[in-house]
Coordinates of C-alpha atoms in Angstrom, one line a residue:
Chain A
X691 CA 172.9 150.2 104.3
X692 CA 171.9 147.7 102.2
X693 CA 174.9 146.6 99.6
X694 CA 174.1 145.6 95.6
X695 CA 177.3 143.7 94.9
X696 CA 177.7 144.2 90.8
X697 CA 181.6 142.8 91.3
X698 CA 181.4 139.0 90.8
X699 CA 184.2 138.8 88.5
X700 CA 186.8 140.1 90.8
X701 CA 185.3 138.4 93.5
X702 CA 181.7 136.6 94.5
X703 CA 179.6 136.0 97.2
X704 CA 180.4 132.5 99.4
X705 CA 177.1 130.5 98.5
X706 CA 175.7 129.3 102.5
X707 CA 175.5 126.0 100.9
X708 CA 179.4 125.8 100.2
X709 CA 180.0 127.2 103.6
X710 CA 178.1 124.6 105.1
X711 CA 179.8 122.0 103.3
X712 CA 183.3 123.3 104.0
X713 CA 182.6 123.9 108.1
X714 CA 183.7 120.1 108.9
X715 CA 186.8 120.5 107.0
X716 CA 188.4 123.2 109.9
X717 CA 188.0 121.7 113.2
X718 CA 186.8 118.3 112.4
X719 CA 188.0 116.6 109.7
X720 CA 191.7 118.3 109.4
X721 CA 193.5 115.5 108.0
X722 CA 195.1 115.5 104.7
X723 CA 194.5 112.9 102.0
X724 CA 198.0 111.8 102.0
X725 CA 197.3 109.9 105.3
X726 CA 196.5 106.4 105.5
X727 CA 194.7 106.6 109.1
X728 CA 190.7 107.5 109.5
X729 CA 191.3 111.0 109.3
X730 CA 192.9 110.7 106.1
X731 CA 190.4 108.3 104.6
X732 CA 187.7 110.9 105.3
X733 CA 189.3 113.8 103.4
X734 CA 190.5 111.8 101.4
X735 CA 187.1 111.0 99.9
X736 CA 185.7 114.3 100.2
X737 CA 188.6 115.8 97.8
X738 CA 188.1 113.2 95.1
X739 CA 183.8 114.3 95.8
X740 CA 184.9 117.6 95.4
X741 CA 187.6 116.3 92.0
X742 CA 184.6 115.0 90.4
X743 CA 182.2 117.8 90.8
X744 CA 184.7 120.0 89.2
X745 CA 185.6 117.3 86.7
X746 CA 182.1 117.2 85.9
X747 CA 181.1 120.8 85.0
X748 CA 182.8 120.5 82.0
X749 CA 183.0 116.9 81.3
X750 CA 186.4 116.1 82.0
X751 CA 187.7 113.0 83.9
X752 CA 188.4 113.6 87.6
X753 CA 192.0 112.3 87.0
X754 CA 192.2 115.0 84.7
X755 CA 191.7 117.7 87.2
X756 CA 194.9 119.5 89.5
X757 CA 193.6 121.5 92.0
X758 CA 196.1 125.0 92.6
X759 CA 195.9 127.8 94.9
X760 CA 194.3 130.1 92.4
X761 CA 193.4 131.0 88.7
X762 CA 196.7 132.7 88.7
X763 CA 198.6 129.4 89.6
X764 CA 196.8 127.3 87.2
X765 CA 197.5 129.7 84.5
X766 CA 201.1 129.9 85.6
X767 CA 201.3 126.1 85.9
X768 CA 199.6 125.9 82.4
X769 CA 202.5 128.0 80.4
X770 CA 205.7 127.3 82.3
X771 CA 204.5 123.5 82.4
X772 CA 204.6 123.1 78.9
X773 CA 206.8 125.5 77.7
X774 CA 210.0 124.2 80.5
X775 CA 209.2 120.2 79.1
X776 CA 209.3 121.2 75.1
X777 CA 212.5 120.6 73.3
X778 CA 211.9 122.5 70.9
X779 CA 215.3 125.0 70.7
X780 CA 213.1 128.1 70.0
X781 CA 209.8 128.3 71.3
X782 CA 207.0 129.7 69.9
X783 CA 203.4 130.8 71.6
X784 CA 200.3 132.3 70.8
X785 CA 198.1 134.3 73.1
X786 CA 195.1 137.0 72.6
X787 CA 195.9 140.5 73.6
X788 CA 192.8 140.6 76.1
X789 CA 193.9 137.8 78.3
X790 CA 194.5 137.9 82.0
X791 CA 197.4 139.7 83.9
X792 CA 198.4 136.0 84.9
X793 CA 199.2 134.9 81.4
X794 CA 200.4 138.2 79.9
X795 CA 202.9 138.5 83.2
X796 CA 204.2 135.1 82.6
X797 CA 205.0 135.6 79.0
X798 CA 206.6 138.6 79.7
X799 CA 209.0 136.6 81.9
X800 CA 209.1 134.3 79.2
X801 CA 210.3 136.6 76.5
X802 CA 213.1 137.2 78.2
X803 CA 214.1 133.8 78.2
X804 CA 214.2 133.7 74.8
X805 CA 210.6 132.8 74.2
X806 CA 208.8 134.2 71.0
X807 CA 205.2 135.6 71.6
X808 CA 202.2 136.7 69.4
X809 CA 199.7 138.7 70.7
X810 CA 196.5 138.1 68.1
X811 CA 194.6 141.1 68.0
X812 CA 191.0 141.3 68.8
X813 CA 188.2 143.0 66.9
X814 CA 186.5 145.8 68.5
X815 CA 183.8 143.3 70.0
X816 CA 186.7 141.6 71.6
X817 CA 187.0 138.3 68.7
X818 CA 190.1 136.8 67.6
X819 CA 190.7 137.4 64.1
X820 CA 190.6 133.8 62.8
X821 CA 193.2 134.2 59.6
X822 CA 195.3 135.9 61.7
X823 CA 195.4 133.1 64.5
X824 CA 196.1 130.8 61.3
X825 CA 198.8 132.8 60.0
X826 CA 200.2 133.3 63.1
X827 CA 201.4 129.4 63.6
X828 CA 204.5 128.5 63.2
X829 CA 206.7 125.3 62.9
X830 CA 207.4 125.8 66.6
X831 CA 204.6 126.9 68.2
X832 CA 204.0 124.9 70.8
X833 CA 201.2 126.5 72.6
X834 CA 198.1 128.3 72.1
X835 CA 196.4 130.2 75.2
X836 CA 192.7 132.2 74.6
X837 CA 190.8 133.8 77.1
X838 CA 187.2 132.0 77.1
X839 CA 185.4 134.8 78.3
X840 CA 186.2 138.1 79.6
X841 CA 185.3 139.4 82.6
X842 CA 185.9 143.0 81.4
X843 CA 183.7 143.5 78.5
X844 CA 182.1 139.9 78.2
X845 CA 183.6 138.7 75.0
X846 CA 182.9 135.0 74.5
X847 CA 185.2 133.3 72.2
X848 CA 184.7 130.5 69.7
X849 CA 187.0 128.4 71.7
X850 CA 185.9 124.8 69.4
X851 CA 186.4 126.9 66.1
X852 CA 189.7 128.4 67.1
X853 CA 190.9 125.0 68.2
X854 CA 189.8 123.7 65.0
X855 CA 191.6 125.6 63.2
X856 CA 194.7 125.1 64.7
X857 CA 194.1 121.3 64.8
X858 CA 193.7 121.6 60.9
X859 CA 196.8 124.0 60.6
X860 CA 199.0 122.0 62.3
X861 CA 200.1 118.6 63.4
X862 CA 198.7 117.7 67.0
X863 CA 201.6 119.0 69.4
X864 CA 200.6 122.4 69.4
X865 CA 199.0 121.8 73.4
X866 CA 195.8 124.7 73.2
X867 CA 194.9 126.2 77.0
X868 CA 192.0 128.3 77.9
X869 CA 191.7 130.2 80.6
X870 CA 187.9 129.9 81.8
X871 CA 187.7 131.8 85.4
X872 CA 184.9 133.9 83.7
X873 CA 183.2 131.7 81.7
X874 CA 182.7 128.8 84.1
X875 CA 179.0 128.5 85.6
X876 CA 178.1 131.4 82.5
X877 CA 179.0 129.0 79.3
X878 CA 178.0 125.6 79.0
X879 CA 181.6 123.9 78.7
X880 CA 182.9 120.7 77.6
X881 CA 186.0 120.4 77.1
X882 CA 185.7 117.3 75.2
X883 CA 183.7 118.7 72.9
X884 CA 185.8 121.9 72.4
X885 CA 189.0 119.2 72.1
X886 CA 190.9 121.5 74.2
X887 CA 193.8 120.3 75.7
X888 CA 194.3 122.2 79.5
X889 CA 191.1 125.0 80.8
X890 CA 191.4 127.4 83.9
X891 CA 188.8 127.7 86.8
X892 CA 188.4 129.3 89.9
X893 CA 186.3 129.1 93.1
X894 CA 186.0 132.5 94.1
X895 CA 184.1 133.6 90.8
X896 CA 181.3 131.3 90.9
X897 CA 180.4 131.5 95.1
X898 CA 183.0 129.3 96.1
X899 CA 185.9 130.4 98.7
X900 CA 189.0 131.7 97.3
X901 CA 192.3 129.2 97.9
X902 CA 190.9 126.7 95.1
X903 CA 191.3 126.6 91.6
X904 CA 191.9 124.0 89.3
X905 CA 193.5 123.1 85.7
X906 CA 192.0 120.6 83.1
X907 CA 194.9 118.8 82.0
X908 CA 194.2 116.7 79.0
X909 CA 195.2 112.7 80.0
X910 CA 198.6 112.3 78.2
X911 CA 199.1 116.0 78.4
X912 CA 202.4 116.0 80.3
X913 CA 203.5 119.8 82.5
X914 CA 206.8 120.0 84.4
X915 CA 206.2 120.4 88.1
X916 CA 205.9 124.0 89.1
X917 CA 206.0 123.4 93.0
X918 CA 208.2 120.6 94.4
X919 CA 207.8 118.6 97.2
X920 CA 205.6 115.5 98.2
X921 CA 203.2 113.4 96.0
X922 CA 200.0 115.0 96.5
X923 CA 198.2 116.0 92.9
X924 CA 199.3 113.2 91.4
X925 CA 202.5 114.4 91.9
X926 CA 202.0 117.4 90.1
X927 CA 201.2 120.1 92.4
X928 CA 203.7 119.7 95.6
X929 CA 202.3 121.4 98.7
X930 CA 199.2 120.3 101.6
X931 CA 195.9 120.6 99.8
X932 CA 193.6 123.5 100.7
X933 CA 190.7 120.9 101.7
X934 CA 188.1 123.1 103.1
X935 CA 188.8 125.4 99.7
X936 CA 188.5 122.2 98.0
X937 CA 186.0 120.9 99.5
X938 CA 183.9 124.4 98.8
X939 CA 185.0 124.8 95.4
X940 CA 183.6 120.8 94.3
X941 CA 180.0 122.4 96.4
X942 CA 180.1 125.2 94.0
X943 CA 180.7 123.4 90.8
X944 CA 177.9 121.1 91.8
X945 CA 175.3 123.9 92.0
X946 CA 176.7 126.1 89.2
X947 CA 176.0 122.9 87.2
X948 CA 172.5 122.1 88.8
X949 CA 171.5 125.6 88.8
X950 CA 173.1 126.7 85.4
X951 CA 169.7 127.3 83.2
X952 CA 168.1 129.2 86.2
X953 CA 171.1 131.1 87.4
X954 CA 171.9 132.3 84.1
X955 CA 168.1 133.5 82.7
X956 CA 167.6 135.1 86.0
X957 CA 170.9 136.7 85.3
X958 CA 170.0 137.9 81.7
X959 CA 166.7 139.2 82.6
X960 CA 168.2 141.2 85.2
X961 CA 171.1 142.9 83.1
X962 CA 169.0 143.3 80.0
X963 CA 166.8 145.1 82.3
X964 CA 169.2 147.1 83.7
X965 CA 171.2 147.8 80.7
X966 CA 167.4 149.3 79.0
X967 CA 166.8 151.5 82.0
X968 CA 170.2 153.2 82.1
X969 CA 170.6 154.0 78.4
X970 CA 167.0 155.4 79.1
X971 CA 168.0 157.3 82.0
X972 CA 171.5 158.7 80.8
X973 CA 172.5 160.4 77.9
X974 CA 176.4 160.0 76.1
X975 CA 176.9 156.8 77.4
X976 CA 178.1 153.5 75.0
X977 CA 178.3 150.2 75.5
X978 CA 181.7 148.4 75.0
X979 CA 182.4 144.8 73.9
X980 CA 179.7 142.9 72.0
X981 CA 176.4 143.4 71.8
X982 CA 174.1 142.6 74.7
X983 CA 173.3 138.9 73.0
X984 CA 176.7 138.1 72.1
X985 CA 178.1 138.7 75.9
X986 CA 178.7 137.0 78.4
X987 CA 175.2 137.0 80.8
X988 CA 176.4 138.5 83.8
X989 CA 178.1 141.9 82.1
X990 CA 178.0 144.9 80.9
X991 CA 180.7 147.6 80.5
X992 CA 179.4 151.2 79.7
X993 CA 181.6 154.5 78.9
X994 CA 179.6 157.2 80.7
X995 CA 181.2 160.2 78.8
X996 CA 182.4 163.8 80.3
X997 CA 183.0 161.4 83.9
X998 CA 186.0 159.0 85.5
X999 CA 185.3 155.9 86.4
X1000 CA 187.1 156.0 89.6
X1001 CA 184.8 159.2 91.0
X1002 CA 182.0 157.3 89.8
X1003 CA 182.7 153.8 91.3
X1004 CA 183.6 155.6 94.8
X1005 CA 180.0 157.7 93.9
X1006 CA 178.4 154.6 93.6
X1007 CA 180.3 152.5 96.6
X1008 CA 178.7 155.8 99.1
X1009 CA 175.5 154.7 98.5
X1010 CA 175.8 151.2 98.6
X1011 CA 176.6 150.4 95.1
X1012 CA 179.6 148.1 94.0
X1013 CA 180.8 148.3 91.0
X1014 CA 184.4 148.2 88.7
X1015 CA 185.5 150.3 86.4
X1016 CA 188.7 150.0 83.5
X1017 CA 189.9 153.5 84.2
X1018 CA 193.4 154.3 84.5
X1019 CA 192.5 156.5 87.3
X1020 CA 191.0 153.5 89.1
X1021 CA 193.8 151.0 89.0
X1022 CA 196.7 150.9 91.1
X1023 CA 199.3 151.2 88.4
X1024 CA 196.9 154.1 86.9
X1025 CA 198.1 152.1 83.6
X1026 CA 194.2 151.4 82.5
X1027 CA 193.0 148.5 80.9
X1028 CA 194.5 146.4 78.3
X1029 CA 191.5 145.2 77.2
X1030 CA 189.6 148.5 76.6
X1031 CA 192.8 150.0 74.7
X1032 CA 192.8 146.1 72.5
X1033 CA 189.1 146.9 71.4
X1034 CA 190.6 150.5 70.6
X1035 CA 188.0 152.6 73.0
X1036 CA 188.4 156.1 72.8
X1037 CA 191.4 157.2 75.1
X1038 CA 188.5 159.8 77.1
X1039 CA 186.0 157.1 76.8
X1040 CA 188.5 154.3 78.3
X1041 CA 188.4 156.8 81.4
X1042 CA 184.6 156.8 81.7
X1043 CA 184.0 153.0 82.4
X1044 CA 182.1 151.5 84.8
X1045 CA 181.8 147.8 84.6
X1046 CA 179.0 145.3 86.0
X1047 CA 179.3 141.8 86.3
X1048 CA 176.2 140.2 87.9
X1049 CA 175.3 136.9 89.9
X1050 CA 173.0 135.2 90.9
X1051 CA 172.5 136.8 94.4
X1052 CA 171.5 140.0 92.2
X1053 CA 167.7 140.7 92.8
X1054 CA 165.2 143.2 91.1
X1055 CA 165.8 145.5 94.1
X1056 CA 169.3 145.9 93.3
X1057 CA 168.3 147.0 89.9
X1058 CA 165.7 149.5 90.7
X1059 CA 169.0 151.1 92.6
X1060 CA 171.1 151.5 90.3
X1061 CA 168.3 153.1 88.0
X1062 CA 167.8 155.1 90.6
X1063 CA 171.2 156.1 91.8
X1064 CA 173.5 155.6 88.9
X1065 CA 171.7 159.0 86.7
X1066 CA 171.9 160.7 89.9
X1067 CA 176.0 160.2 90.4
X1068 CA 175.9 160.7 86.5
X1069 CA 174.8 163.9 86.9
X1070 CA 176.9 165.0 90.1
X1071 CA 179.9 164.5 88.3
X1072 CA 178.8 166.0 84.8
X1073 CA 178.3 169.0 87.2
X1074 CA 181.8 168.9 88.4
X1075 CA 183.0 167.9 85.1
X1076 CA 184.6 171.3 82.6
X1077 CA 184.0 168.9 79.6
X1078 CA 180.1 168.5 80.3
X1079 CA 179.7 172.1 80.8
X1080 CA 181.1 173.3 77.2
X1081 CA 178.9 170.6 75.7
X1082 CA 175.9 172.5 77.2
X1083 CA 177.4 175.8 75.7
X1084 CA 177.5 174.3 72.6
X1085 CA 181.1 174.3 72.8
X1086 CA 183.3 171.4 71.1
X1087 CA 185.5 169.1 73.4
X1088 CA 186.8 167.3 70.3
X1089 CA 185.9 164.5 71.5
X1090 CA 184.7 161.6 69.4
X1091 CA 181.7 159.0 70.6
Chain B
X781 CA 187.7 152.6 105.5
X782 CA 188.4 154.0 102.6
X783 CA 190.9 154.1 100.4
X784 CA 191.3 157.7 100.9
X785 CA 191.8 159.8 103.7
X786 CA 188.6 161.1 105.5
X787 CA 189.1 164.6 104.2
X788 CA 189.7 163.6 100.2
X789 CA 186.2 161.8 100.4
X790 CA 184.7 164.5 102.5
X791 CA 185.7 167.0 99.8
X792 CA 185.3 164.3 96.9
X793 CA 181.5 164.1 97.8
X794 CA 181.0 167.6 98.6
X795 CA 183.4 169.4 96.5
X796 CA 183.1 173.2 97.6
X797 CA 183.4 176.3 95.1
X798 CA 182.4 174.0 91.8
X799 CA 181.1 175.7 88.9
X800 CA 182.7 178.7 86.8
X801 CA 182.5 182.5 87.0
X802 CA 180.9 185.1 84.4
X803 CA 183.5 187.5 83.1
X804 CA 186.4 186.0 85.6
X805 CA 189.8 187.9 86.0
X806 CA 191.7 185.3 85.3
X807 CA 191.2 181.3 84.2
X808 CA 194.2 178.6 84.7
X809 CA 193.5 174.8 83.0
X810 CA 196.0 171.5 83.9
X811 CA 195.4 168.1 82.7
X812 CA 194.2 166.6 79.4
X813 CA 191.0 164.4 79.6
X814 CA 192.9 162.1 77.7
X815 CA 194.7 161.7 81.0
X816 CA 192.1 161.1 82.8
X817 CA 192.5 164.7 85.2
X818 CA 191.7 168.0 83.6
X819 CA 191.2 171.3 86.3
X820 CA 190.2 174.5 84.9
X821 CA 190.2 177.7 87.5
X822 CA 188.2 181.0 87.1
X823 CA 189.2 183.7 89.5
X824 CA 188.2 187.3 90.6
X825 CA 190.7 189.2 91.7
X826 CA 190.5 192.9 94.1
X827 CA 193.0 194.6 95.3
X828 CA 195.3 191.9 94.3
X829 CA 193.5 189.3 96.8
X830 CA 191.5 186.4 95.4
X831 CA 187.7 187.2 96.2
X832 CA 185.8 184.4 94.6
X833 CA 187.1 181.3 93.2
X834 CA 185.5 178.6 91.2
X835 CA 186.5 175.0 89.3
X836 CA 185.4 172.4 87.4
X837 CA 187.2 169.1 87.2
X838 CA 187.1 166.0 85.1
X839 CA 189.0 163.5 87.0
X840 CA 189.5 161.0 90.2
X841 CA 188.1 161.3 93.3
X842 CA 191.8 162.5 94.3
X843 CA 191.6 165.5 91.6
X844 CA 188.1 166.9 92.8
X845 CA 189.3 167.1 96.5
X846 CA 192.2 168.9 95.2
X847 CA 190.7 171.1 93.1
X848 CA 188.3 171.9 95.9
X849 CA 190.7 171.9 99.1
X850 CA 192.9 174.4 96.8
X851 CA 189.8 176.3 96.1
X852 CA 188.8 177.0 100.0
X853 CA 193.1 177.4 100.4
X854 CA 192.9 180.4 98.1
X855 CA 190.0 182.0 99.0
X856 CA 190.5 185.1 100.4
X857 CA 195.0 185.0 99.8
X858 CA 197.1 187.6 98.4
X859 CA 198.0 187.1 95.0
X860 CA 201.7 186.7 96.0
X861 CA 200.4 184.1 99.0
X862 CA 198.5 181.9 96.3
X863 CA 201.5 181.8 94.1
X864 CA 203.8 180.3 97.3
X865 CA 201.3 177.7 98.0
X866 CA 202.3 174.1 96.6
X867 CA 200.6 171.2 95.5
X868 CA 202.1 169.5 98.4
X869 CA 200.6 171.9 100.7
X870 CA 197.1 171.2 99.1
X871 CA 197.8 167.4 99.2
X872 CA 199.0 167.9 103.1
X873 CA 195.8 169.9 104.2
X874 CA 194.4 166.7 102.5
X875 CA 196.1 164.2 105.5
X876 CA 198.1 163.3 102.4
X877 CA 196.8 161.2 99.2
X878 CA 197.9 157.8 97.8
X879 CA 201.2 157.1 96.8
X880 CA 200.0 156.7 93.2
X881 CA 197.7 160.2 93.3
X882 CA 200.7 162.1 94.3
X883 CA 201.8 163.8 90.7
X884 CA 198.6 162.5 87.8
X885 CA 195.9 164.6 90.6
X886 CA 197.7 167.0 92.4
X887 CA 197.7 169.7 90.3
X888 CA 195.7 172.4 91.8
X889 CA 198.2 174.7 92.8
X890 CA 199.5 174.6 89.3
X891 CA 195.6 175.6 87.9
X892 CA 195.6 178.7 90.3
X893 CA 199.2 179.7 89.6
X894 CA 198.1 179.1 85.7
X895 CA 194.9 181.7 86.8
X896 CA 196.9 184.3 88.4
X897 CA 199.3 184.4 85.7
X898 CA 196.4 185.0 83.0
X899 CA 195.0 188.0 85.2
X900 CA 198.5 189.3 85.1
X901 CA 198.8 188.9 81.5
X902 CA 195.3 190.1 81.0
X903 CA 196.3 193.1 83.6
X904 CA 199.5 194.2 81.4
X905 CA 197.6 193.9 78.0
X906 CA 194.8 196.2 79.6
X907 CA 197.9 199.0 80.6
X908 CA 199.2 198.6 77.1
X909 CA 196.3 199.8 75.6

């Protein structure tokens, strides 16, 4: 069976041209840069290739760039790293209420060490409110951290406004991180530009291998070490570097920088495509986040009423079909998403998600399929479904669109 | 592979006894949608044996296989048999459901004792007058 892969925030497709610039890097070239024989010289080089590819996607210096294991490291590395060097006798930091797991797990660790947190609250298209980020800065804060995008329901922050403001609120040593796993290869980033001081990105999201992530560091930003041990990452990331990961992830940067204008209107035309054809096709169903322009170009996240995400991603996955969805139902810890209750969905609605986030592997095919499949699971369900059935009746659910 | 057992997404994707019943005996509901599960039951009862049973569930793919695995269960039972079957004995003729499914979907025993009870009810009310 053929597979449409609508997932590419979790997870994306390994580009063949990545792969074939990684295969050397396993049973070839295994040194480790560290090394001052041959075999070190030649990894050597190709991890700084690989530093300046990444550096260069969003202008940044290579110097400026630590590779980690993962989004989830960098982000860790980001808040611990600054909040374990400040002397500041109560901390104070800032985040948004949509960000990733990684950052809200971390502050909750925080907080218990005596760290004060404020969540900023997010409009129903996802936005920070920008009064309240002003209002919300305090003598101490000493760190700001907002989601670029979001890979949930595609809300694209005004990351050089929001910094701005904060720069004008406040002397310099507030240190502002973004975490960009979803926007990088979608948005055009420079972090010069934006004048932000430390940015998340990951391999795995824009058809590079997982194992390789990296954080902008600002130069003269300083982070306490995280992992200890030997010099490598300038001494700030202990540990043997992941060089074929590396290696891979430098390959992908290069092409989601070459490619960007293509990648990204092929990806548009597709999803506005798509997007028109379902709404067509299907009745009670909502869009949530921004509106189509506003979002990022890869997503959309749709509340298909009277159904449950999970039965309908599972629907879906039968016939080939991969999508996500932000149900409770569907999650391991059946909690739902944070994001969907932060833009205040309907609680019933929240349950009927089903989220696609497009790449550029997606073809016109794969569309045709889901208008073709997607009504028909749609309608399945509604059969199944007590709340569709009173509808038909006439009969009121009390539940609000 | 599948995050399920075999039989949840043999029952999830072809869910036997859906729909609801004219005039039924007796009707059980569990769940809120706000939860995310909701079950509703309609049953016919004769000679105090279930003779036709239908469902309808908003839910997980977990909560249609229940709600259909308890509907074939039932089928057919004594109204005293249906009231001593569990949802664990649903959830076992399932080869079991995930850890996390165990107590938000696995509520169809609880739907059909819900039903019985409302024929019983409807039964006593019907003497009374």
């Amino acid at each position: 069976m053929k597979k449409r892969y609508f997932d590419n925030q979790s997870s994306s497709k390994l580009d063949n041209i990545v792969l074939d610039e990684m295969l050397p890097f396993f049973c070839n070239n295994y040194g480790v840069p560290q090394s001052i024989h041959s075999f070190g010289i030649v990894v050597k080089k190709a991890v700084e290739k690989a530093r300046y590819n990444v550096a260069k996607l969003f202008n940044a210096y290579p110097d400026e760039i630590i590779f980690t294991s993962c989004g989830t490291e960098a982000n860790n590395l980001a808040i611990k790293g600054i909040v374990e060097l400040s002397r500041n006798p109560i901390k104070h930091i800032i985040v948004s209420s949509i960000e990733h797991i990684s950052i809200l797990q971390t502050l909750k660790l925080l907080i218990q060490q005596g760290v004060q947190v404020t969540f900023l609250p997010v409009n129903k298209y996802g936005s920070i409110d920008r009064t309240a980020l002003k209002n919300s800065i305090l003598d101490n804060t000493i760190l700001i951290s907002i989601q670029y995008a979001n890979p949930e329901i595609g809300t694209i922050q005004n990351i050089k406004e929001l910094v701005s403001i904060v720069r004008e609120q406040s002397n310099n040593n507030i240190i502002f991180h973004t975490d960009a796993v979803s926007a990088c290869g979608k948005v055009k980033i420079n972090v010069k530009d934006l004048d932000v001081d430390m940015l998340t990105v990951s391999s795995s999201v824009i058809h590079g291998p997982k194992g390789a992530a990296a954080l902008y560091i600002r130069r003269g930003v300083k982070l306490s070490q995280q992992i200890h041990g030997g010099i490598q990452e300038f001494g700030q990331r202990a540990g043997t570097e992941n060089v074929p990961a590396i290696v891979g992830f430098g390959k992908a940067c290069e092409i989601a920088r070459t490619e960007f204008k293509i990648n990204n209107a092929k990806i548009i035309a597709l999803r506005d495509k798509m997007l028109v054809g379902i709404t067509k096709k299907i009745d009670y169903i909502s869009l949530n986040g921004p509106v189509i322009k506003n979002r990022l170009c890869s997503n959309i996240n749709l509340s298909v009423k009277f159904v449950e995400g999970e039965s309908l991603v599972l629907l879906l996955d039968a016939l080939g079909i991969i999508v996500s969805s932000g149900s409770a139902c569907s999650s391991y810890n059946l909690k739902g998403s944070h994001v969907l209750k932060a833009i205040k969905v309907d609680r019933m609605l929240q349950q009927g998600t089903i989220i696609f986030n497009l790449s550029k592997f997606n073809t016109m095919a794969d569309i045709r399929s889901v208008l073709i499949e997607l009504p028909k699971c749609v309608s399945k369900l509604r059969k199944i479904s007590s709340l569709h059935l009173n509808v038909s009746k006439g009969i009121d659910n009390n539940i609000n669109n | 592979m599948s995050f399920y057992s075999k039989k949840v997404m043999d029952h999830f994707m072809n869910p036997r006894n859906v729909g609801y019943i004219d005039h039924p005996d007796g009707v059980g509901q569990v769940g809120n949608p706000i939860c995310g599960d909701m079950m509703t039951f309609y049953i016919k009862v004769h000679n105090n044996r279930i003779i036709d049973v239908k469902f309808q569930t908003f839910g997980c793919a977990a909560a249609i296989a229940v709600s259909s695995m308890a509907s074939e269960m039932v089928l057919g039972k004594t109204l005293d048999e249906v009231q001593k079957l569990t949802n664990e004995d649903v959830a076992q003729a399932l080869d079991g459901l995930p850890k996390n499914k165990i107590h938000c979907s696995n509520l169809g025993a609880n739907a059909l004792h819900k039903a019985i009870q409302n024929y019983k009810l409807k039964m006593k009310n019907k003497k009374e007058i």
